[in-house]
Amino acid sequence: MEDFLALGGNPTHESFGVIAVRLLVAAILGALIGLEREIKNHPAGLRTHMLVSTAAAAFTVMTFEIYHEMVDLSADAIARLDPIRVIEAVTAGVAFLAAGAIIRSGRGDIKGLTTGAAMWMAGAIGVAAGAGFFSVAALATVLVLVITILLGQFEKRFLDDRRED
């Protein structure tokens, strides 16, 4: 490890194990959402949701690490290191990706809204996992699956829903 640090790797505030678990939890929870989309043959599926969730977690972990690295700075410098800005940037980036999943057909039908929303939630779940809020990440994942699976079946059965998403 010392050799690695000598090459320019920064020591982290959190242990490698903690960081690995946070990223792994994000990947697994993203996979659960992506698997549901994949089974329904939607364009953004397993890998996409895993990547979105893991990337959001990685950005969150890096934000906290950078913040801890800079705690010795002046109060003015710390005030500019607002971790919320990274969450805003992750949200905007995921929204950009999610918008790509939304398609309007020639008949005016809009498809992909649920997939786009699921990608947005995968980003939020990744942020929660990256920050170590595993209970929030797990609960959000369960809610996404309930919404996409159970409410989707309810819509098709009782509301005569003919949408493909």
Coordinates of N, CA and C in Angstrom, one line a residue:
M1 N 0.8 -1.2 0.0 CA 0.0 0.0 0.0 C 0.9 1.3 0.0
E2 N 2.0 1.2 0.7 CA 2.9 2.4 0.8 C 3.4 2.7 -0.6
D3 N 3.7 1.6 -1.4 CA 4.2 1.8 -2.8 C 3.1 2.5 -3.6
F4 N 1.9 2.1 -3.5 CA 0.8 2.7 -4.2 C 0.7 4.2 -3.9
L5 N 0.7 4.5 -2.6 CA 0.6 5.9 -2.1 C 1.8 6.7 -2.6
A6 N 3.0 6.1 -2.7 CA 4.1 6.8 -3.2 C 4.0 7.2 -4.7
L7 N 3.1 6.5 -5.4 CA 2.9 6.7 -6.9 C 1.9 7.9 -7.0
G8 N 1.3 8.4 -6.0 CA 0.4 9.5 -6.1 C -1.0 9.2 -5.6
G9 N -1.2 8.0 -5.1 CA -2.6 7.7 -4.6 C -2.8 8.4 -3.2
N10 N -3.9 9.0 -3.1 CA -4.2 9.7 -1.8 C -4.7 8.7 -0.8
P11 N -4.3 8.8 0.5 CA -4.9 8.0 1.5 C -6.4 8.5 1.7
T12 N -7.3 7.6 2.0 CA -8.7 8.0 2.1 C -9.1 8.1 3.6
H13 N -10.1 8.9 3.8 CA -10.6 9.1 5.2 C -11.3 7.8 5.6
E14 N -12.1 7.2 4.7 CA -12.7 5.9 5.0 C -11.8 4.8 4.5
S15 N -11.9 3.7 5.1 CA -11.1 2.5 4.7 C -11.5 2.0 3.3
F16 N -10.6 1.3 2.7 CA -10.9 0.7 1.4 C -12.1 -0.2 1.5
G17 N -12.2 -0.9 2.6 CA -13.4 -1.8 2.7 C -14.7 -1.1 2.8
V18 N -14.8 0.0 3.5 CA -16.0 0.8 3.6 C -16.4 1.3 2.3
I19 N -15.4 1.9 1.5 CA -15.7 2.4 0.2 C -16.1 1.3 -0.7
A20 N -15.5 0.2 -0.7 CA -15.9 -1.0 -1.5 C -17.3 -1.4 -1.2
V21 N -17.7 -1.5 0.0 CA -19.0 -1.9 0.4 C -20.0 -0.9 -0.1
R22 N -19.8 0.4 0.0 CA -20.7 1.4 -0.5 C -20.9 1.3 -2.0
L23 N -19.8 1.1 -2.7 CA -20.0 1.0 -4.2 C -20.7 -0.3 -4.6
L24 N -20.4 -1.4 -3.8 CA -21.0 -2.7 -4.1 C -22.5 -2.6 -3.8
V25 N -22.9 -2.0 -2.7 CA -24.3 -1.9 -2.4 C -25.0 -1.1 -3.5
A26 N -24.4 0.0 -3.9 CA -25.0 0.8 -5.0 C -25.2 -0.1 -6.3
A27 N -24.2 -0.8 -6.6 CA -24.2 -1.7 -7.8 C -25.3 -2.7 -7.7
I28 N -25.4 -3.4 -6.5 CA -26.4 -4.4 -6.3 C -27.8 -3.8 -6.4
L29 N -28.0 -2.7 -5.7 CA -29.4 -2.1 -5.7 C -29.7 -1.6 -7.1
G30 N -28.8 -1.0 -7.8 CA -29.0 -0.6 -9.2 C -29.4 -1.8 -10.0
A31 N -28.7 -2.9 -9.8 CA -29.0 -4.2 -10.5 C -30.4 -4.6 -10.3
L32 N -30.9 -4.5 -9.1 CA -32.3 -5.0 -8.9 C -33.3 -4.2 -9.7
I33 N -33.1 -2.9 -9.8 CA -34.0 -2.0 -10.6 C -33.7 -2.3 -12.1
G34 N -32.5 -2.4 -12.5 CA -32.2 -2.7 -13.9 C -32.7 -4.0 -14.3
L35 N -32.7 -5.0 -13.5 CA -33.1 -6.3 -13.8 C -34.6 -6.3 -14.2
E36 N -35.4 -5.6 -13.4 CA -36.8 -5.4 -13.7 C -37.0 -4.8 -15.1
R37 N -36.3 -3.7 -15.4 CA -36.4 -3.1 -16.7 C -35.9 -4.0 -17.8
E38 N -34.8 -4.8 -17.5 CA -34.3 -5.7 -18.5 C -35.3 -6.8 -18.8
I39 N -35.9 -7.4 -17.8 CA -36.9 -8.4 -18.0 C -38.1 -7.9 -18.9
K40 N -38.4 -6.7 -18.7 CA -39.5 -6.1 -19.6 C -39.0 -5.6 -20.9
N41 N -37.7 -5.8 -21.2 CA -37.1 -5.5 -22.5 C -37.1 -4.0 -22.8
H42 N -36.8 -3.2 -21.8 CA -36.6 -1.8 -22.0 C -35.2 -1.5 -22.3
P43 N -34.9 -0.4 -23.1 CA -33.6 -0.1 -23.5 C -32.5 0.1 -22.4
A44 N -32.9 0.8 -21.4 CA -32.0 1.0 -20.2 C -32.3 -0.1 -19.2
G45 N -31.4 -1.1 -19.1 CA -31.7 -2.2 -18.3 C -30.6 -2.4 -17.2
L46 N -30.2 -3.7 -17.1 CA -29.4 -4.1 -15.9 C -28.1 -3.3 -15.9
R47 N -27.3 -3.3 -16.9 CA -26.0 -2.6 -16.9 C -26.1 -1.1 -16.7
T48 N -27.1 -0.5 -17.4 CA -27.3 0.9 -17.3 C -27.6 1.4 -15.9
H49 N -28.5 0.7 -15.3 CA -28.9 1.1 -13.9 C -27.8 0.8 -12.9
M50 N -27.1 -0.3 -13.1 CA -25.9 -0.5 -12.2 C -24.9 0.6 -12.4
L51 N -24.6 1.0 -13.6 CA -23.6 2.0 -13.8 C -24.0 3.3 -13.3
V52 N -25.3 3.7 -13.5 CA -25.8 5.0 -12.9 C -25.7 5.0 -11.4
S53 N -26.1 3.9 -10.8 CA -26.1 3.8 -9.3 C -24.7 3.8 -8.8
T54 N -23.8 3.1 -9.4 CA -22.4 3.0 -8.9 C -21.7 4.3 -9.2
A55 N -21.9 4.9 -10.3 CA -21.3 6.2 -10.6 C -21.7 7.3 -9.6
A56 N -23.0 7.3 -9.3 CA -23.5 8.3 -8.3 C -22.9 8.0 -6.9
A57 N -22.7 6.7 -6.6 CA -22.1 6.4 -5.3 C -20.6 6.8 -5.3
A58 N -19.9 6.6 -6.4 CA -18.5 7.0 -6.5 C -18.3 8.5 -6.4
F59 N -19.2 9.2 -7.1 CA -19.1 10.7 -6.9 C -19.4 11.1 -5.5
T60 N -20.3 10.5 -4.8 CA -20.6 10.9 -3.5 C -19.5 10.5 -2.5
V61 N -18.9 9.3 -2.7 CA -17.7 8.9 -1.9 C -16.6 9.9 -2.1
M62 N -16.3 10.2 -3.4 CA -15.2 11.2 -3.7 C -15.5 12.5 -3.1
T63 N -16.7 13.0 -3.1 CA -17.0 14.3 -2.5 C -16.7 14.3 -1.0
F64 N -17.1 13.3 -0.3 CA -16.8 13.2 1.2 C -15.3 13.1 1.4
E65 N -14.6 12.3 0.6 CA -13.2 12.2 0.7 C -12.5 13.5 0.5
I66 N -12.9 14.2 -0.5 CA -12.2 15.5 -0.8 C -12.5 16.5 0.3
Y67 N -13.8 16.5 0.8 CA -14.1 17.4 1.9 C -13.3 17.1 3.1
H68 N -13.1 15.8 3.5 CA -12.2 15.5 4.6 C -10.8 15.8 4.4
E69 N -10.4 15.8 3.2 CA -9.0 16.2 2.8 C -8.7 17.7 3.0
M70 N -9.8 18.4 2.9 CA -9.7 19.9 3.0 C -10.1 20.5 4.3
V71 N -10.4 19.7 5.3 CA -10.9 20.3 6.6 C -9.9 21.3 7.2
D72 N -8.6 21.2 6.9 CA -7.6 22.1 7.5 C -7.6 23.4 6.8
L73 N -8.4 23.6 5.8 CA -8.5 24.9 5.1 C -9.2 25.9 5.9
S74 N -9.2 27.2 5.5 CA -9.9 28.2 6.2 C -11.4 28.0 6.1
A75 N -12.2 28.6 6.9 CA -13.6 28.5 6.9 C -14.2 29.0 5.6
D76 N -13.6 30.0 5.0 CA -14.1 30.5 3.7 C -13.9 29.4 2.6
A77 N -12.8 28.7 2.6 CA -12.5 27.7 1.6 C -13.5 26.5 1.8
I78 N -13.7 26.2 3.1 CA -14.7 25.0 3.3 C -16.1 25.4 2.9
A79 N -16.5 26.6 3.1 CA -17.8 27.0 2.7 C -18.0 26.8 1.2
R80 N -17.0 26.9 0.4 CA -17.1 26.7 -1.0 C -17.1 25.3 -1.4
L81 N -16.8 24.4 -0.5 CA -16.8 22.9 -0.7 C -18.1 22.3 -0.3
D82 N -19.2 22.7 -1.0 CA -20.5 22.3 -0.6 C -20.8 20.9 -1.2
P83 N -20.9 19.9 -0.4 CA -21.1 18.5 -1.0 C -22.5 18.5 -1.7
I84 N -23.4 19.3 -1.4 CA -24.7 19.3 -2.1 C -24.5 19.6 -3.6
R85 N -23.5 20.4 -3.9 CA -23.3 20.7 -5.3 C -23.0 19.4 -6.2
V86 N -22.3 18.5 -5.6 CA -22.0 17.3 -6.3 C -23.3 16.5 -6.5
I87 N -24.2 16.4 -5.5 CA -25.4 15.7 -5.6 C -26.3 16.4 -6.7
E88 N -26.3 17.7 -6.7 CA -27.0 18.4 -7.8 C -26.4 18.1 -9.2
A89 N -25.1 18.0 -9.3 CA -24.5 17.6 -10.6 C -24.8 16.2 -11.0
V90 N -24.8 15.3 -10.0 CA -25.2 13.9 -10.3 C -26.6 13.8 -10.7
T91 N -27.5 14.6 -10.1 CA -28.9 14.6 -10.4 C -29.1 15.1 -11.9
A92 N -28.4 16.2 -12.2 CA -28.5 16.7 -13.6 C -27.9 15.7 -14.6
G93 N -26.8 15.1 -14.3 CA -26.2 14.1 -15.2 C -27.1 12.9 -15.4
V94 N -27.7 12.4 -14.4 CA -28.6 11.3 -14.5 C -29.9 11.7 -15.3
A95 N -30.4 12.9 -15.0 CA -31.6 13.4 -15.7 C -31.3 13.5 -17.2
F96 N -30.1 13.9 -17.6 CA -29.7 13.9 -19.0 C -29.7 12.5 -19.6
L97 N -29.2 11.5 -18.9 CA -29.2 10.1 -19.4 C -30.7 9.6 -19.5
A98 N -31.4 9.9 -18.4 CA -32.8 9.4 -18.4 C -33.6 10.0 -19.5
A99 N -33.4 11.3 -19.9 CA -34.1 11.9 -21.0 C -33.8 11.2 -22.3
G100 N -32.7 10.6 -22.4 CA -32.4 9.8 -23.6 C -33.2 8.5 -23.7
A101 N -33.8 8.1 -22.6 CA -34.6 6.9 -22.6 C -36.0 7.2 -23.0
I102 N -36.4 8.5 -23.0 CA -37.8 8.9 -23.3 C -37.9 9.1 -24.8
I103 N -38.9 8.5 -25.4 CA -39.0 8.6 -26.9 C -40.5 9.0 -27.2
R104 N -40.6 9.9 -28.1 CA -42.0 10.2 -28.6 C -42.2 9.6 -30.0
S105 N -43.2 8.9 -30.1 CA -43.5 8.2 -31.4 C -44.2 9.2 -32.4
G106 N -44.3 8.8 -33.6 CA -44.9 9.6 -34.6 C -46.4 9.9 -34.3
R107 N -47.0 9.0 -33.5 CA -48.4 9.2 -33.1 C -48.6 10.1 -31.9
G108 N -47.5 10.5 -31.4 CA -47.5 11.4 -30.2 C -47.4 10.6 -28.9
D109 N -47.3 9.3 -28.9 CA -47.2 8.5 -27.7 C -45.8 8.7 -27.1
I110 N -45.7 8.8 -25.8 CA -44.4 9.0 -25.1 C -44.1 7.7 -24.4
K111 N -42.9 7.1 -24.7 CA -42.5 5.9 -24.1 C -41.2 6.1 -23.4
G112 N -41.0 5.4 -22.4 CA -39.7 5.4 -21.6 C -39.7 6.3 -20.4
L113 N -40.9 6.8 -20.0 CA -40.9 7.7 -18.8 C -40.6 6.9 -17.6
T114 N -41.2 5.7 -17.4 CA -40.9 4.9 -16.2 C -39.4 4.5 -16.2
T115 N -38.9 4.2 -17.3 CA -37.5 3.8 -17.4 C -36.6 5.0 -17.0
G116 N -36.9 6.2 -17.5 CA -36.2 7.4 -17.2 C -36.3 7.7 -15.7
A117 N -37.5 7.5 -15.1 CA -37.7 7.8 -13.7 C -36.9 6.7 -12.9
A118 N -36.9 5.5 -13.3 CA -36.1 4.5 -12.6 C -34.6 4.8 -12.7
M119 N -34.1 5.3 -13.8 CA -32.7 5.7 -13.8 C -32.4 6.8 -12.9
W120 N -33.3 7.7 -12.8 CA -33.2 8.9 -11.8 C -33.2 8.4 -10.4
M121 N -34.0 7.4 -10.1 CA -34.0 6.8 -8.8 C -32.7 6.0 -8.5
A122 N -32.2 5.3 -9.6 CA -30.9 4.6 -9.4 C -29.8 5.6 -9.0
G123 N -29.9 6.8 -9.6 CA -28.9 7.8 -9.2 C -29.0 8.2 -7.7
A124 N -30.3 8.4 -7.3 CA -30.5 8.8 -5.9 C -30.1 7.7 -5.0
I125 N -30.4 6.4 -5.3 CA -30.0 5.3 -4.5 C -28.5 5.2 -4.4
G126 N -27.8 5.5 -5.5 CA -26.3 5.5 -5.5 C -25.8 6.6 -4.6
V127 N -26.4 7.7 -4.6 CA -26.0 8.8 -3.7 C -26.1 8.4 -2.3
A128 N -27.3 7.8 -2.0 CA -27.6 7.3 -0.6 C -26.5 6.3 -0.2
A129 N -26.3 5.3 -1.0 CA -25.3 4.2 -0.7 C -23.9 4.8 -0.6
G130 N -23.6 5.7 -1.5 CA -22.2 6.3 -1.4 C -22.0 7.1 -0.1
A131 N -23.1 7.7 0.4 CA -23.0 8.4 1.7 C -23.1 7.5 2.9
G132 N -23.3 6.2 2.6 CA -23.4 5.3 3.8 C -24.8 5.1 4.3
F133 N -25.8 5.7 3.7 CA -27.2 5.6 4.1 C -27.9 4.4 3.5
F134 N -27.4 3.2 3.9 CA -27.9 2.0 3.3 C -29.4 1.7 3.5
S135 N -29.9 2.1 4.7 CA -31.4 1.9 4.9 C -32.2 2.8 3.9
V136 N -31.8 4.0 3.7 CA -32.5 4.8 2.7 C -32.4 4.2 1.3
A137 N -31.2 3.8 1.0 CA -31.0 3.2 -0.4 C -31.8 1.9 -0.5
A138 N -31.8 1.1 0.5 CA -32.6 -0.2 0.4 C -34.1 0.1 0.3
L139 N -34.6 1.0 1.2 CA -36.0 1.3 1.2 C -36.4 1.9 -0.2
A140 N -35.6 2.8 -0.7 CA -35.9 3.4 -2.0 C -35.9 2.4 -3.1
T141 N -35.0 1.4 -3.0 CA -35.0 0.3 -4.0 C -36.3 -0.5 -3.9
V142 N -36.7 -0.9 -2.7 CA -37.9 -1.6 -2.5 C -39.1 -0.8 -3.1
L143 N -39.2 0.5 -2.8 CA -40.3 1.3 -3.3 C -40.3 1.3 -4.8
V144 N -39.1 1.5 -5.4 CA -39.0 1.5 -6.9 C -39.6 0.2 -7.5
L145 N -39.2 -0.9 -6.9 CA -39.7 -2.2 -7.4 C -41.2 -2.4 -7.2
V146 N -41.7 -2.0 -6.1 CA -43.1 -2.0 -5.8 C -43.9 -1.2 -6.9
I147 N -43.3 0.0 -7.1 CA -44.0 0.9 -8.1 C -43.9 0.3 -9.5
T148 N -42.7 -0.2 -9.9 CA -42.6 -0.6 -11.3 C -43.2 -2.0 -11.5
I149 N -43.2 -2.9 -10.5 CA -43.8 -4.2 -10.7 C -45.2 -4.3 -10.3
L150 N -45.5 -4.0 -9.1 CA -46.9 -4.2 -8.6 C -47.9 -3.2 -9.2
L151 N -47.5 -1.9 -9.1 CA -48.4 -0.9 -9.7 C -48.5 -1.0 -11.2
G152 N -47.4 -1.5 -11.8 CA -47.5 -1.7 -13.3 C -48.5 -2.8 -13.6
Q153 N -48.5 -3.8 -12.8 CA -49.5 -4.9 -13.0 C -50.9 -4.4 -12.7
F154 N -51.1 -3.6 -11.6 CA -52.4 -3.0 -11.3 C -52.9 -2.2 -12.4
E155 N -52.0 -1.3 -13.0 CA -52.5 -0.5 -14.1 C -53.0 -1.3 -15.3
K156 N -52.3 -2.3 -15.6 CA -52.6 -3.1 -16.8 C -53.9 -3.9 -16.5
R157 N -54.1 -4.3 -15.3 CA -55.3 -5.2 -15.0 C -56.5 -4.3 -14.8
F158 N -56.4 -3.3 -14.0 CA -57.6 -2.6 -13.6 C -57.8 -1.2 -14.3
L159 N -56.8 -0.7 -14.8 CA -57.0 0.6 -15.5 C -56.9 0.6 -17.0
D160 N -56.9 -0.7 -17.5 CA -56.9 -0.9 -18.9 C -55.7 -0.1 -19.6
D161 N -54.6 -0.2 -18.9 CA -53.4 0.6 -19.3 C -52.7 -0.1 -20.5
R162 N -52.6 0.5 -21.6 CA -52.0 -0.1 -22.8 C -50.6 0.4 -23.1
R163 N -50.1 1.2 -22.2 CA -48.8 1.8 -22.4 C -47.7 0.7 -22.3
E164 N -46.7 0.9 -23.1 CA -45.6 -0.1 -23.1 C -44.6 0.1 -22.0
D165 N -44.6 1.2 -21.3 CA -43.6 1.5 -20.3 C -44.1 1.0 -18.9

